[in-house]
Coordinates of C-alpha atoms in Angstrom, one line a residue:
X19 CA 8.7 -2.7 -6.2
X20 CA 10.0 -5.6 -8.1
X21 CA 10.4 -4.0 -11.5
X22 CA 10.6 0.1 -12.6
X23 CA 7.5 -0.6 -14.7
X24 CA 5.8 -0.9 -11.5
X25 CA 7.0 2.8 -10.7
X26 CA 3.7 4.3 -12.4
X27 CA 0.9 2.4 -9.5
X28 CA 3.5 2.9 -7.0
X29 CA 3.6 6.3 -7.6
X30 CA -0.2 6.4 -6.4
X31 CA 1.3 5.2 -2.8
X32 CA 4.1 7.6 -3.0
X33 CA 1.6 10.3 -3.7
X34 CA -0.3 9.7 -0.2
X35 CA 2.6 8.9 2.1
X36 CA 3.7 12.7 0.7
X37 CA 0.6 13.9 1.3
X38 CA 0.2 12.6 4.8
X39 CA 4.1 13.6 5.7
X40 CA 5.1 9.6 6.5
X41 CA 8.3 8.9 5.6
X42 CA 9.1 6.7 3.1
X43 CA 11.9 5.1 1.1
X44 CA 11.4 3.8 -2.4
X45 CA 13.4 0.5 -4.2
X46 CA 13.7 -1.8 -6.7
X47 CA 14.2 -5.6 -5.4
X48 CA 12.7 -8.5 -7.4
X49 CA 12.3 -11.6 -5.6
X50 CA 13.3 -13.8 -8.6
X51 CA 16.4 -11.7 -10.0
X52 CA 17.7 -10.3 -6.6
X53 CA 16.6 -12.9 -4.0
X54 CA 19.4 -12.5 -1.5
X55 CA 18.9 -8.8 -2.0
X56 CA 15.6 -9.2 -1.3
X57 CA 16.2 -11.1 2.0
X58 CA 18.9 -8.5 3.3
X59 CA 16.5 -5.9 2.7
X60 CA 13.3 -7.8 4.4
X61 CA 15.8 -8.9 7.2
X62 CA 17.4 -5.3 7.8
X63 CA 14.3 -3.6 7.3
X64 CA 13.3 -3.2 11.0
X65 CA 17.0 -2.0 12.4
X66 CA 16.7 0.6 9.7
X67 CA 13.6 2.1 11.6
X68 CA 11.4 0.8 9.0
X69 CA 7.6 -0.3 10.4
X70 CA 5.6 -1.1 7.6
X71 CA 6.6 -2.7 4.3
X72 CA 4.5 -2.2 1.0
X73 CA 5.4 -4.7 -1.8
X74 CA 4.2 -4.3 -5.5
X75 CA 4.9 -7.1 -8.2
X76 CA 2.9 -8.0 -10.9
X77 CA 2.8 -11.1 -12.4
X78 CA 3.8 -13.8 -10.1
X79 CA 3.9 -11.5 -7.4
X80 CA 6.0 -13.2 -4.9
X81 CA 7.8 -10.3 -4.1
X82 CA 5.2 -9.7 -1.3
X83 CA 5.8 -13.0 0.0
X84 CA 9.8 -12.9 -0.2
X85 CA 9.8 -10.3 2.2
X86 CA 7.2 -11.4 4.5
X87 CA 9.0 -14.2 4.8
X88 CA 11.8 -12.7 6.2
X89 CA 10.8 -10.3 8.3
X90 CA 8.1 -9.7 11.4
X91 CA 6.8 -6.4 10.4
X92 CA 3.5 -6.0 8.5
X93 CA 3.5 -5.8 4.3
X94 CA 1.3 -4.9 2.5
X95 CA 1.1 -6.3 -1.4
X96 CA 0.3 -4.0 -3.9
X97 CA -0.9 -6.6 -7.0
X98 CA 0.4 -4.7 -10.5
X99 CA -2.0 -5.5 -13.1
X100 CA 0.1 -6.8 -16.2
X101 CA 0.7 -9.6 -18.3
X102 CA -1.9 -11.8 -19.8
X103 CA -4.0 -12.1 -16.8
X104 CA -4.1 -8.3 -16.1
X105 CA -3.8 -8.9 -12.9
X106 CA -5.2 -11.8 -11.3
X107 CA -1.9 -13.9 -11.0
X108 CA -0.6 -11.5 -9.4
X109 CA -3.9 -10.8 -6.7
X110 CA -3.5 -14.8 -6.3
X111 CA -0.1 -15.0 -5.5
X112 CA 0.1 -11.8 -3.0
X113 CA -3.0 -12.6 -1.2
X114 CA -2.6 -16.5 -1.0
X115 CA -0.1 -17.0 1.6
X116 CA 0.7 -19.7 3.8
X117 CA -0.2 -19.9 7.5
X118 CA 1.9 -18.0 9.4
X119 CA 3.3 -15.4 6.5
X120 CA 1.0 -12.5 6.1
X121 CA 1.2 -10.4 3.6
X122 CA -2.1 -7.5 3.8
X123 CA -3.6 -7.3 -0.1
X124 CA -5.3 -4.5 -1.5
X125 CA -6.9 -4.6 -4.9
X126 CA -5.2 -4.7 -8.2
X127 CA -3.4 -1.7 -8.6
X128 CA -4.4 -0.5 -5.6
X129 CA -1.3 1.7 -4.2
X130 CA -3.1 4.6 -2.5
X131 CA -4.9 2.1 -0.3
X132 CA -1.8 0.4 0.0
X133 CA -0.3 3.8 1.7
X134 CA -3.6 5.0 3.8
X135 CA -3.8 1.1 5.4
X136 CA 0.3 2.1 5.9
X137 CA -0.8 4.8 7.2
X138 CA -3.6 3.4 9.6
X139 CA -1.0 1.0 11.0
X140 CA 1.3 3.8 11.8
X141 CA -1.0 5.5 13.6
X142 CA -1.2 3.4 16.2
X143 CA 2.1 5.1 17.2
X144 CA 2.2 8.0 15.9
X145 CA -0.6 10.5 16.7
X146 CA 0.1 13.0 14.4
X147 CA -1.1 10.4 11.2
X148 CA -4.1 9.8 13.1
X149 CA -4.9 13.3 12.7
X150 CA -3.6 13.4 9.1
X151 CA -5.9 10.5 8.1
X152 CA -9.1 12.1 10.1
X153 CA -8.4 15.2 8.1
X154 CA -8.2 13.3 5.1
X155 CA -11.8 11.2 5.1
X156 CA -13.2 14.6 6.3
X157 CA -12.2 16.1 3.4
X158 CA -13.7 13.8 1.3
X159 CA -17.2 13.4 2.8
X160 CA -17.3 17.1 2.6
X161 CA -16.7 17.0 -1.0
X162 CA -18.4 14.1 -1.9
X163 CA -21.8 16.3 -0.3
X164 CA -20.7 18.7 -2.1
X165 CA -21.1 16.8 -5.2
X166 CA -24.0 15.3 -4.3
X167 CA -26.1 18.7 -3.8
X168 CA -24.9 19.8 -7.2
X169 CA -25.9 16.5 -8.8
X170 CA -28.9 16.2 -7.2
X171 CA -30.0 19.2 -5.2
X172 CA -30.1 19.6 -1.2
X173 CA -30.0 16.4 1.0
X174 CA -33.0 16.4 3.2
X175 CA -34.3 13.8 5.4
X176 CA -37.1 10.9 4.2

């Protein structure tokens, strides 16, 4: 995360890799105040077993960027909604990147997708977050029909 006033959205991500049992490691690097920190960490990232990188910066955002500039392994960019644009700057600046750089966006705030896409990535590899993530949207079509019936009685067909 580029600031520790990010900590509270990325805390949603944090929440799923937990839940799912990925492994994770959590830091602050700011693309503006710590830029050759930010490099080393982008560049080292992969040698360090590291296989997906999630990036969340508000503002101008490039923190995203920084590191997908330096490195060949996916990120995803978490935009933080603050500032006077609550938000926006930050959704342009993570999700408009040059040809060649990609950074993955979810929405504004948007940490727990930013984990389960993670997630989805790893999966190709790993089988055991395939069936982690299977488990997971099972769970919550089950509940959401179980919401449904007490909202608005039994399903039944047309």
């Amino acid at each position: 995360m580029g600031s520790d006033s990010d900590s509270p959205i990325v805390e949603k991500a944090v929440s799923v890799l937990k839940g799912l049992g990925v492994p994770f490691e959590v830091t602050i690097s700011s693309a503006h105040r710590m830029p050759e920190e930010t490099a080393t960490y982008a560049k080292s990232a992969r040698q360090r077993g590291i296989e997906v990188i999630i990036a969340a910066a508000g503002m101008a955002a490039h923190l995203a960027g920084a590191i997908a500039a330096n490195t060949t392994l996916p990120v995803i960019g978490i935009p933080i909604k603050s500032g006077e644009l609550n938000g926006l700057d930050a959704l342009y600046s993570t999700v408009q990147m040059p040809t060649g750089i990609p950074v993955a966006t979810v929405a504004i705030n948007g940490a727990a997708n930013a984990a389960y896409l993670a997630a989805s990535i790893l999966s190709i590899k790993y089988p055991e977050i395939t069936g982690k993530l299977k488990d997971y949207r099972e769970s919550t079509r089950k509940s959401l029909v179980e919401k449904s019936k007490i909202a608005w009685g039994p399903l039944t067909p047309n």
